[in-house]
């Protein structure tokens, strides 16, 4: 048990440049430009948060958060390439080509704020716009490892919370009273898990205990924010470890309840999900594209299949139709918790509904699948099932092979022998018989 974040010293421990390993080479030119210009204009100017933490861990930070005593309007006056954003939390974005440096004005902790309406009934912060000084700003940050300030004036690091020690000990420690901090913002539970997974840190016992108590509060978090957090958790190259920790702390059930139930009763499904997470991590780390619809499809696969077979037992429909309808209904339910945009749920449904068609390797219909706009995703999904023995290996090989074949070879593979002309004749002759048999 550690408690380094609970005291509130009003002056920081200042670690001079010679006594720490954080070099300016770790920071982008754009971030340094912003820092220097603020400093020259007479403002305090620090890097803060993840970039300082990651630089200490030799993790090469990619995004940079600047903290200053300049107000957003004062920041805008200094930079022509600057835009003010956010209502709940007003920020300046300074743009350099594709890079954005985020500049935040020091805030006072919410409980210091002279505003009763800054919290909702559950204690959740709903507004956070009262400016303050750095020694107030530090206490509203989440974890000690995220609360270090790098001062551009002399390259020192300011540590109010014991963050340097906690980074050395690879510990995730909440600043202040853990229960209160999780109540203020339940998303911090997910952030604890995300940082533990990314940094290979241990979540401190005090935080684990508070999570156990407060996990139901995740139900109060707006669904849109949970989708943002979902992306960070599952598309940053540490999805598998994040998933394991979410399950360990019983938080996954708060995000994907139907999936969680299935994972508990079906080991094969768990194996499939783990294979998908590993695959996603591999893709992210090798800079291949990833889409959230794929993993969401994986998470919903078992619940959707079950629901689809229920639907088929009630009403006559094809397997594909039932999968599509089931995916529609369950993704609707899921969206109430995590706001997955329609541009992901629609292709996800198609991807799942196409799965039965991979068993049809003869005839035009089989061949046509190759042209389907969702073929690629559906194929990847099927291959993943095959990789864990949940789809026929020979059929999977067939679909891999036909993609590289010529038109003639494909016709042979799908056993399409008739020429266009004779086929048309045959179809015409068959039509009356077909109509009879289908009625
Ligand atoms: P990464 O960018 O790797 O996800 P980060 O620590 O930079 O990690 P951000 O979400 O970019 O995380 O936030 C920047 C900083 O703002 C954090 O380091 C933390 O100090 C503070 N912060 C962000 N979100 C919260 C929160 N929900 N509660 C308290 N402080 C927060
Ligand atoms: Mg960041």
Short mmCIF file of C-alpha atoms and ligand atoms in Angstrom, two decimals:
data_model
loop_
_atom_site.label_atom_id
_atom_site.label_comp_id
_atom_site.label_asym_id
_atom_site.label_seq_id
_atom_site.Cartn_x
_atom_site.Cartn_y
_atom_site.Cartn_z
CA UNK A 1 0.00 0.00 0.00
CA UNK A 2 1.25 3.42 -0.88
CA UNK A 3 -0.12 6.80 -0.10
CA UNK A 4 2.20 9.20 -1.78
CA UNK A 5 -0.65 11.07 -3.45
CA UNK A 6 -2.64 11.91 -0.36
CA UNK A 7 -0.64 14.78 1.17
CA UNK A 8 -0.96 18.23 -0.29
CA UNK A 9 2.33 20.10 -0.10
CA UNK A 10 1.95 23.54 -1.61
CA UNK A 11 5.50 23.63 -2.86
CA UNK A 12 6.97 21.07 -5.23
CA UNK A 13 10.10 19.03 -5.00
CA UNK A 14 12.14 20.57 -7.82
CA UNK A 15 14.44 18.16 -9.62
CA UNK A 16 17.12 20.14 -11.49
CA UNK A 17 18.13 19.24 -15.03
CA UNK A 18 21.32 17.54 -13.85
CA UNK A 19 19.36 15.18 -11.59
CA UNK A 20 16.88 13.70 -14.10
CA UNK A 21 17.05 11.93 -17.45
CA UNK A 22 14.39 13.80 -19.39
CA UNK A 23 16.01 15.38 -22.42
CA UNK A 24 14.52 18.00 -24.73
CA UNK A 25 15.28 15.65 -27.64
CA UNK A 26 12.26 13.65 -26.50
CA UNK A 27 9.94 16.59 -27.24
CA UNK A 28 8.70 17.70 -30.64
CA UNK A 29 9.93 20.95 -32.19
CA UNK A 30 6.37 22.25 -32.19
CA UNK A 31 5.90 21.61 -28.47
CA UNK A 32 9.19 23.37 -27.73
CA UNK A 33 8.18 26.34 -29.91
CA UNK A 34 4.97 26.76 -27.94
CA UNK A 35 6.80 26.47 -24.61
CA UNK A 36 9.48 29.00 -25.55
CA UNK A 37 7.05 31.54 -26.94
CA UNK A 38 4.88 31.45 -23.81
CA UNK A 39 7.99 31.74 -21.66
CA UNK A 40 9.34 34.69 -23.64
CA UNK A 41 6.00 36.44 -23.29
CA UNK A 42 6.43 36.25 -19.51
CA UNK A 43 4.11 33.33 -18.72
CA UNK A 44 4.92 30.15 -16.84
CA UNK A 45 5.27 27.37 -19.34
CA UNK A 46 5.45 23.63 -18.58
CA UNK A 47 4.99 20.31 -20.29
CA UNK A 48 2.77 18.13 -18.17
CA UNK A 49 1.20 14.70 -17.99
CA UNK A 50 1.76 11.77 -20.29
CA UNK A 51 4.60 13.31 -22.27
CA UNK A 52 6.77 13.90 -19.18
CA UNK A 53 5.89 10.47 -17.81
CA UNK A 54 6.66 8.72 -21.11
CA UNK A 55 9.91 10.65 -21.57
CA UNK A 56 11.03 9.47 -18.12
CA UNK A 57 10.31 5.91 -19.18
CA UNK A 58 12.11 6.30 -22.54
CA UNK A 59 8.83 5.72 -24.33
CA UNK A 60 9.15 8.54 -26.87
CA UNK A 61 6.00 10.60 -26.30
CA UNK A 62 3.95 11.55 -29.35
CA UNK A 63 1.47 14.08 -28.04
CA UNK A 64 2.27 17.06 -25.91
CA UNK A 65 0.26 18.88 -23.30
CA UNK A 66 1.40 22.31 -22.24
CA UNK A 67 0.26 23.92 -18.98
CA UNK A 68 0.52 27.65 -18.41
CA UNK A 69 -0.79 30.54 -16.35
CA UNK A 70 -1.82 32.33 -19.56
CA UNK A 71 -5.58 32.24 -20.15
CA UNK A 72 -6.86 30.61 -23.36
CA UNK A 73 -7.47 34.07 -24.82
CA UNK A 74 -3.93 35.15 -23.97
CA UNK A 75 -2.60 32.00 -25.61
CA UNK A 76 -4.62 32.74 -28.72
CA UNK A 77 -3.18 36.22 -28.87
CA UNK A 78 0.33 34.75 -29.06
CA UNK A 79 -0.26 32.19 -31.83
CA UNK A 80 -1.92 32.82 -35.17
CA UNK A 81 -2.28 29.04 -35.65
CA UNK A 82 -4.41 28.69 -32.54
CA UNK A 83 -8.01 27.66 -31.95
CA UNK A 84 -9.95 27.58 -28.68
CA UNK A 85 -12.01 24.46 -28.11
CA UNK A 86 -14.13 22.77 -25.45
CA UNK A 87 -16.90 23.91 -23.13
CA UNK A 88 -16.54 21.62 -20.15
CA UNK A 89 -12.82 22.22 -20.36
CA UNK A 90 -11.70 25.21 -22.42
CA UNK A 91 -8.36 24.63 -24.19
CA UNK A 92 -6.13 26.17 -26.82
CA UNK A 93 -5.02 24.02 -29.74
CA UNK A 94 -1.92 25.27 -31.53
CA UNK A 95 -1.57 23.61 -34.90
CA UNK A 96 1.64 22.86 -36.80
CA UNK A 97 0.75 20.96 -39.98
CA UNK A 98 -0.73 17.69 -38.71
CA UNK A 99 0.55 18.11 -35.17
CA UNK A 100 -1.54 19.78 -32.49
CA UNK A 101 -0.04 21.02 -29.24
CA UNK A 102 -2.66 21.30 -26.52
CA UNK A 103 -2.29 24.28 -24.18
CA UNK A 104 -4.30 24.30 -20.95
CA UNK A 105 -4.51 27.07 -18.41
CA UNK A 106 -3.84 25.98 -14.81
CA UNK A 107 -7.13 24.99 -13.13
CA UNK A 108 -8.14 25.07 -9.50
CA UNK A 109 -9.30 21.71 -8.13
CA UNK A 110 -13.04 21.28 -8.53
CA UNK A 111 -13.72 21.19 -4.77
CA UNK A 112 -12.00 24.56 -4.44
CA UNK A 113 -14.16 25.97 -7.16
CA UNK A 114 -16.68 28.45 -5.94
CA UNK A 115 -19.44 26.78 -7.89
CA UNK A 116 -21.97 24.29 -6.51
CA UNK A 117 -22.97 23.22 -9.99
CA UNK A 118 -19.55 21.90 -10.95
CA UNK A 119 -20.55 18.43 -9.62
CA UNK A 120 -23.62 16.26 -10.23
CA UNK A 121 -25.41 14.28 -7.44
CA UNK A 122 -22.97 11.35 -7.74
CA UNK A 123 -20.03 13.72 -7.18
CA UNK A 124 -19.08 13.64 -10.85
CA UNK A 125 -17.36 16.76 -12.22
CA UNK A 126 -19.44 18.32 -14.95
CA UNK A 127 -17.59 21.60 -15.38
CA UNK A 128 -13.98 22.47 -14.76
CA UNK A 129 -13.19 26.00 -15.87
CA UNK A 130 -11.97 27.84 -12.81
CA UNK A 131 -8.44 29.01 -13.47
CA UNK A 132 -5.79 28.74 -10.80
CA UNK A 133 -2.07 28.39 -10.23
CA UNK A 134 0.19 25.41 -10.80
CA UNK A 135 0.02 24.38 -7.14
CA UNK A 136 -3.76 24.10 -7.52
CA UNK A 137 -3.65 22.59 -10.99
CA UNK A 138 -1.64 19.59 -9.84
CA UNK A 139 -4.30 18.26 -7.44
CA UNK A 140 -7.01 17.83 -10.03
CA UNK A 141 -4.83 15.52 -12.14
CA UNK A 142 -5.57 11.82 -11.93
CA UNK A 143 -2.44 9.82 -11.11
CA UNK A 144 0.85 10.77 -9.51
CA UNK A 145 2.71 9.54 -12.63
CA UNK A 146 0.63 12.00 -14.70
CA UNK A 147 1.30 15.00 -12.49
CA UNK A 148 4.90 15.92 -13.28
CA UNK A 149 5.65 19.33 -14.79
CA UNK A 150 8.68 20.00 -16.97
CA UNK A 151 9.68 23.66 -16.71
CA UNK A 152 11.01 25.18 -19.93
CA UNK A 153 12.58 28.06 -17.94
CA UNK A 154 15.36 25.85 -16.53
CA UNK A 155 14.53 22.28 -17.69
CA UNK A 156 13.74 21.17 -14.15
CA UNK A 157 10.90 18.82 -13.18
CA UNK A 158 8.38 19.86 -10.53
CA UNK A 159 6.98 17.02 -8.46
CA UNK A 160 4.26 17.76 -5.90
CA UNK A 161 2.82 14.26 -5.50
CA UNK A 162 5.73 11.82 -5.41
CA UNK A 163 5.19 11.01 -9.08
CA UNK A 164 8.90 10.48 -9.77
CA UNK A 165 9.11 7.74 -7.12
CA UNK A 166 5.89 6.13 -8.28
CA UNK A 167 7.23 6.01 -11.84
CA UNK A 168 10.43 4.41 -10.56
CA UNK A 169 8.39 1.85 -8.65
CA UNK A 170 6.06 1.43 -11.63
CA UNK A 171 2.97 2.17 -9.59
CA UNK A 172 -0.39 3.66 -10.57
CA UNK A 173 -1.44 5.81 -7.59
CA UNK A 174 -4.43 8.16 -7.55
CA UNK A 175 -3.76 11.66 -6.21
CA UNK A 176 -5.83 12.28 -3.06
CA UNK A 177 -8.60 10.09 -1.71
CA UNK A 178 -9.10 7.27 -4.27
CA UNK A 179 -12.82 6.85 -3.68
CA UNK A 180 -13.50 10.57 -4.02
CA UNK A 181 -11.35 10.84 -7.14
CA UNK A 182 -13.15 7.94 -8.82
CA UNK A 183 -16.52 9.40 -7.92
CA UNK A 184 -15.55 12.72 -9.47
CA UNK A 185 -14.74 10.97 -12.71
CA UNK A 186 -15.39 7.22 -13.02
CA UNK A 187 -13.47 7.12 -16.33
CA UNK A 188 -10.35 7.25 -14.15
CA UNK A 189 -10.95 3.55 -13.46
CA UNK A 190 -10.49 2.82 -17.14
CA UNK A 191 -7.52 5.15 -17.31
CA UNK A 192 -5.86 3.29 -14.41
CA UNK A 193 -6.21 0.05 -16.33
CA UNK A 194 -5.09 1.61 -19.60
CA UNK A 195 -1.92 3.08 -18.13
CA UNK A 196 -1.14 -0.11 -16.20
CA UNK A 197 -1.40 -2.03 -19.48
CA UNK A 198 0.55 0.46 -21.56
CA UNK A 199 3.32 1.15 -19.06
CA UNK A 200 3.45 -2.30 -17.47
CA UNK A 201 2.73 -0.72 -14.08
CA UNK A 202 0.94 -2.19 -11.07
CA UNK A 203 -2.28 -0.57 -9.91
CA UNK A 204 -1.83 0.38 -6.27
CA UNK A 205 -3.93 -1.57 -3.74
CA UNK A 206 -5.69 1.62 -2.62
CA UNK A 207 -6.86 2.18 -6.19
CA UNK A 208 -7.84 -1.47 -6.67
CA UNK A 209 -9.98 -1.28 -3.55
CA UNK A 210 -11.67 1.95 -4.67
CA UNK A 211 -12.38 0.44 -8.09
CA UNK A 212 -14.03 -2.56 -6.46
CA UNK A 213 -16.31 -0.20 -4.60
CA UNK A 214 -17.04 2.33 -7.33
CA UNK A 215 -17.21 0.25 -10.49
CA UNK A 216 -21.02 0.60 -10.82
CA UNK A 217 -20.51 4.36 -11.30
CA UNK A 218 -19.24 3.71 -14.81
CA UNK A 219 -22.91 3.37 -15.72
CA UNK A 220 -23.25 7.17 -15.21
CA UNK A 221 -20.60 8.09 -17.75
CA UNK A 222 -21.91 9.53 -21.01
CA UNK A 223 -21.80 6.89 -23.75
CA UNK A 224 -19.88 9.19 -26.12
CA UNK A 225 -17.02 9.53 -23.67
CA UNK A 226 -16.85 5.78 -23.22
CA UNK A 227 -16.48 5.35 -26.95
CA UNK A 228 -13.46 7.72 -26.92
CA UNK A 229 -12.00 5.73 -24.08
CA UNK A 230 -12.76 2.47 -25.89
CA UNK A 231 -10.62 3.63 -28.80
CA UNK A 232 -7.73 4.50 -26.53
CA UNK A 233 -7.97 1.20 -24.67
CA UNK A 234 -8.24 -1.04 -27.70
CA UNK A 235 -6.43 0.70 -30.51
CA UNK A 236 -3.17 1.79 -28.91
CA UNK A 237 -1.24 -1.46 -29.17
CA UNK A 238 -2.02 -2.81 -25.66
CA UNK A 239 -5.51 -4.16 -26.18
CA UNK A 240 -4.84 -7.67 -24.91
CA UNK A 241 -3.30 -6.54 -21.62
CA UNK A 242 -5.99 -3.87 -21.17
CA UNK A 243 -8.67 -6.51 -21.70
CA UNK A 244 -7.08 -8.86 -19.16
CA UNK A 245 -6.97 -6.08 -16.57
CA UNK A 246 -10.51 -4.93 -17.31
CA UNK A 247 -11.67 -8.50 -16.68
CA UNK A 248 -9.53 -8.85 -13.58
CA UNK A 249 -11.12 -5.75 -12.03
CA UNK A 250 -14.58 -6.65 -13.26
CA UNK A 251 -14.82 -3.51 -15.38
CA UNK A 252 -15.31 -5.21 -18.73
CA UNK A 253 -18.78 -6.27 -17.58
CA UNK A 254 -19.64 -2.60 -17.16
CA UNK A 255 -18.71 -1.92 -20.80
CA UNK A 256 -19.83 -5.05 -22.68
CA UNK A 257 -22.24 -6.92 -20.37
CA UNK A 258 -23.51 -9.42 -22.97
CA UNK A 259 -19.97 -10.22 -24.07
CA UNK A 260 -18.80 -10.65 -20.51
CA UNK A 261 -21.51 -13.22 -19.77
CA UNK A 262 -20.55 -15.23 -22.82
CA UNK A 263 -16.86 -15.06 -21.94
CA UNK A 264 -17.61 -16.57 -18.54
CA UNK A 265 -19.41 -19.57 -19.92
CA UNK A 266 -17.62 -20.31 -23.19
CA UNK A 267 -13.89 -20.82 -23.28
CA UNK A 268 -13.77 -21.07 -27.06
CA UNK A 269 -15.24 -17.58 -27.31
CA UNK A 270 -12.61 -16.26 -24.91
CA UNK A 271 -9.94 -17.84 -27.08
CA UNK A 272 -11.37 -16.16 -30.16
CA UNK A 273 -11.54 -12.75 -28.45
CA UNK A 274 -7.95 -13.06 -27.24
CA UNK A 275 -6.79 -13.98 -30.74
CA UNK A 276 -8.54 -10.87 -32.09
CA UNK A 277 -6.96 -8.62 -29.47
CA UNK A 278 -3.50 -10.02 -30.17
CA UNK A 279 -4.07 -9.54 -33.86
CA UNK A 280 -5.19 -5.92 -33.32
CA UNK A 281 -2.10 -5.20 -31.22
CA UNK A 282 0.13 -6.68 -33.89
CA UNK A 283 -1.48 -4.52 -36.55
CA UNK A 284 -1.22 -1.33 -34.50
CA UNK A 285 2.42 -1.97 -33.69
CA UNK A 286 3.28 -2.53 -37.33
CA UNK A 287 1.35 0.60 -38.37
CA UNK A 288 -1.36 -1.31 -40.24
CA UNK A 289 -4.82 0.21 -40.19
CA UNK A 290 -7.37 -0.94 -37.62
CA UNK A 291 -11.07 -0.23 -37.36
CA UNK A 292 -13.09 -0.39 -34.16
CA UNK A 293 -15.91 -2.16 -36.00
CA UNK A 294 -13.80 -5.31 -36.25
CA UNK A 295 -13.23 -5.74 -32.50
CA UNK A 296 -16.77 -4.71 -31.69
CA UNK A 297 -17.91 -7.41 -34.13
CA UNK A 298 -15.67 -9.90 -32.33
CA UNK A 299 -17.01 -8.88 -28.91
CA UNK A 300 -20.60 -9.23 -30.09
CA UNK A 301 -20.06 -12.44 -32.10
CA UNK A 302 -21.27 -14.97 -29.53
CA UNK A 303 -24.16 -12.87 -28.22
CA UNK A 304 -25.22 -12.18 -31.82
CA UNK A 305 -25.04 -15.86 -32.84
CA UNK A 306 -27.11 -16.88 -29.85
CA UNK A 307 -29.69 -14.20 -30.44
CA UNK A 308 -29.79 -15.08 -34.14
CA UNK A 309 -30.60 -18.70 -33.44
CA UNK A 310 -33.37 -17.57 -31.08
CA UNK A 311 -34.76 -15.42 -33.86
CA UNK A 312 -34.64 -18.33 -36.32
CA UNK A 313 -36.50 -20.57 -33.93
CA UNK A 314 -39.35 -18.05 -33.86
CA UNK A 315 -39.52 -17.04 -37.45
CA UNK A 316 -38.39 -18.46 -40.78
CA UNK A 317 -35.34 -16.63 -42.06
CA UNK A 318 -31.90 -17.40 -43.44
CA UNK A 319 -28.89 -17.60 -41.20
CA UNK A 320 -27.48 -14.40 -42.72
CA UNK A 321 -30.75 -12.54 -42.21
CA UNK A 322 -30.96 -13.64 -38.62
CA UNK A 323 -27.35 -12.62 -37.93
CA UNK A 324 -27.96 -9.22 -39.47
CA UNK A 325 -31.10 -8.65 -37.43
CA UNK A 326 -29.48 -9.92 -34.23
CA UNK A 327 -26.45 -7.70 -34.78
CA UNK A 328 -28.79 -4.77 -35.35
CA UNK A 329 -30.64 -5.37 -32.11
CA UNK A 330 -27.61 -6.07 -29.95
CA UNK A 331 -25.53 -3.20 -31.30
CA UNK A 332 -28.50 -0.94 -30.52
CA UNK A 333 -28.45 -2.21 -26.96
CA UNK A 334 -24.67 -1.83 -26.76
CA UNK A 335 -24.85 1.74 -28.06
CA UNK A 336 -26.74 2.83 -24.98
CA UNK A 337 -23.62 2.09 -23.00
CA UNK A 338 -20.90 2.95 -25.52
CA UNK A 339 -21.87 5.32 -28.32
CA UNK A 340 -20.50 3.39 -31.28
CA UNK A 341 -21.17 5.55 -34.33
CA UNK A 342 -23.37 4.09 -37.06
CA UNK A 343 -20.52 4.25 -39.53
CA UNK A 344 -19.04 1.35 -37.53
CA UNK A 345 -22.15 -0.61 -36.55
CA UNK A 346 -23.48 -0.81 -40.11
CA UNK A 347 -20.37 -2.46 -41.63
CA UNK A 348 -20.02 -4.58 -38.49
CA UNK A 349 -23.45 -6.06 -39.11
CA UNK A 350 -22.57 -6.80 -42.72
CA UNK A 351 -19.33 -8.44 -41.67
CA UNK A 352 -21.11 -10.78 -39.27
CA UNK A 353 -24.00 -11.52 -41.62
CA UNK A 354 -21.57 -12.60 -44.37
CA UNK A 355 -19.99 -15.34 -42.26
CA UNK A 356 -22.33 -18.18 -43.32
CA UNK A 357 -21.51 -17.45 -46.95
CA UNK A 358 -17.95 -18.67 -46.51
CA UNK A 359 -19.34 -22.20 -46.43
CA UNK A 360 -20.68 -21.79 -49.98
CA UNK A 361 -17.78 -22.51 -52.26
CA UNK A 362 -19.74 -23.50 -55.35
CA UNK A 363 -21.60 -21.47 -57.92
CA UNK A 364 -22.13 -17.83 -58.75
CA UNK A 365 -23.18 -16.85 -55.24
CA UNK A 366 -19.90 -18.04 -53.83
CA UNK A 367 -17.97 -16.20 -56.52
CA UNK A 368 -19.97 -13.01 -55.93
CA UNK A 369 -18.88 -12.89 -52.32
CA UNK A 370 -15.42 -11.89 -53.53
CA UNK A 371 -16.93 -8.70 -54.94
CA UNK A 372 -18.87 -7.78 -51.82
CA UNK A 373 -17.79 -4.42 -50.40
CA UNK A 374 -17.39 -6.02 -46.98
CA UNK A 375 -15.50 -9.06 -48.26
CA UNK A 376 -12.14 -8.01 -46.85
CA UNK A 377 -13.32 -7.49 -43.28
CA UNK A 378 -15.54 -10.58 -43.38
CA UNK A 379 -12.62 -12.62 -44.73
CA UNK A 380 -10.29 -11.39 -41.96
CA UNK A 381 -12.96 -12.26 -39.41
CA UNK A 382 -13.39 -15.75 -40.88
CA UNK A 383 -9.60 -16.29 -40.94
CA UNK A 384 -9.41 -15.36 -37.29
CA UNK A 385 -12.12 -17.92 -36.50
CA UNK A 386 -10.16 -20.49 -38.51
CA UNK A 387 -6.95 -19.63 -36.65
CA UNK A 388 -8.54 -20.81 -33.40
CA UNK A 389 -10.17 -23.86 -34.97
CA UNK A 390 -13.64 -22.33 -35.17
CA UNK A 391 -13.95 -22.40 -38.94
CA UNK A 392 -13.00 -25.17 -41.37
CA UNK A 393 -9.33 -24.92 -42.28
CA UNK A 394 -9.69 -26.27 -45.83
CA UNK A 395 -12.46 -23.78 -46.61
CA UNK A 396 -10.39 -20.96 -45.19
CA UNK A 397 -7.53 -21.99 -47.50
CA UNK A 398 -9.94 -22.06 -50.41
CA UNK A 399 -10.93 -18.40 -49.82
CA UNK A 400 -7.31 -17.36 -49.49
CA UNK A 401 -6.39 -19.12 -52.72
CA UNK A 402 -9.26 -17.89 -54.92
CA UNK A 403 -8.37 -14.26 -54.24
CA UNK A 404 -5.17 -14.60 -56.25
CA UNK A 405 -6.70 -16.60 -59.11
CA UNK A 406 -7.52 -15.49 -62.65
CA UNK A 407 -11.14 -15.31 -63.83
CA UNK A 408 -10.89 -18.73 -65.53
CA UNK A 409 -9.29 -20.34 -62.52
CA UNK A 410 -11.98 -18.90 -60.30
CA UNK A 411 -14.75 -20.20 -62.50
CA UNK A 412 -13.18 -23.64 -62.14
CA UNK A 413 -12.73 -23.26 -58.39
CA UNK A 414 -16.36 -22.34 -57.89
CA UNK A 415 -17.34 -25.04 -60.41
CA UNK A 416 -19.05 -22.59 -62.69
CA UNK A 417 -18.81 -24.44 -66.01
CA UNK A 418 -21.68 -23.23 -68.16
CA UNK A 419 -21.00 -20.48 -70.70
CA UNK A 420 -23.10 -17.33 -70.50
CA UNK A 421 -25.28 -18.35 -73.41
CA UNK A 422 -26.18 -21.85 -72.32
CA UNK A 423 -26.73 -20.65 -68.77
CA UNK A 424 -29.25 -18.09 -69.90
CA UNK A 425 -31.09 -20.75 -71.85
CA UNK A 426 -31.08 -23.10 -68.92
CA UNK A 427 -32.34 -20.47 -66.52
CA UNK A 428 -35.20 -19.59 -68.80
CA UNK A 429 -36.27 -23.19 -68.98
CA UNK A 430 -36.02 -23.67 -65.26
CA UNK A 431 -37.94 -20.64 -64.18
CA UNK A 432 -41.49 -22.08 -64.07
CA UNK A 433 -40.31 -25.13 -62.15
CA UNK A 434 -38.44 -22.92 -59.65
CA UNK A 435 -41.45 -20.75 -59.04
CA UNK A 436 -43.48 -23.84 -58.28
CA UNK A 437 -41.00 -25.33 -55.87
CA UNK A 438 -40.52 -22.14 -53.89
CA UNK A 439 -44.22 -21.51 -53.39
P1 LIG B 1 -1.81 9.37 -23.13
O1 LIG B 1 -1.75 10.60 -23.97
O2 LIG B 1 -0.69 8.42 -23.23
O3 LIG B 1 -3.14 8.69 -23.21
P2 LIG B 1 -1.86 11.22 -20.95
O4 LIG B 1 -1.46 11.04 -19.53
O5 LIG B 1 -1.19 12.28 -21.74
O6 LIG B 1 -1.71 9.81 -21.61
P3 LIG B 1 -4.29 12.58 -21.60
O7 LIG B 1 -5.66 12.02 -21.68
O8 LIG B 1 -3.63 13.08 -22.83
O9 LIG B 1 -3.42 11.45 -20.93
O10 LIG B 1 -4.33 13.73 -20.50
C1 LIG B 1 -3.23 14.59 -20.23
C2 LIG B 1 -3.12 14.82 -18.74
O11 LIG B 1 -4.31 15.46 -18.25
C3 LIG B 1 -2.98 13.57 -17.89
O12 LIG B 1 -1.65 13.14 -17.82
C4 LIG B 1 -3.53 14.01 -16.55
O13 LIG B 1 -2.60 14.76 -15.85
C5 LIG B 1 -4.66 14.95 -16.97
N1 LIG B 1 -5.93 14.22 -17.10
C6 LIG B 1 -6.47 13.70 -18.22
N2 LIG B 1 -7.64 13.12 -18.00
C7 LIG B 1 -7.89 13.27 -16.69
C8 LIG B 1 -8.96 12.88 -15.83
N3 LIG B 1 -10.01 12.21 -16.30
N4 LIG B 1 -8.87 13.23 -14.53
C9 LIG B 1 -7.82 13.92 -14.05
N5 LIG B 1 -6.79 14.30 -14.80
C10 LIG B 1 -6.80 13.98 -16.10
MG1 LIG B 2 -1.67 12.91 -23.69
#
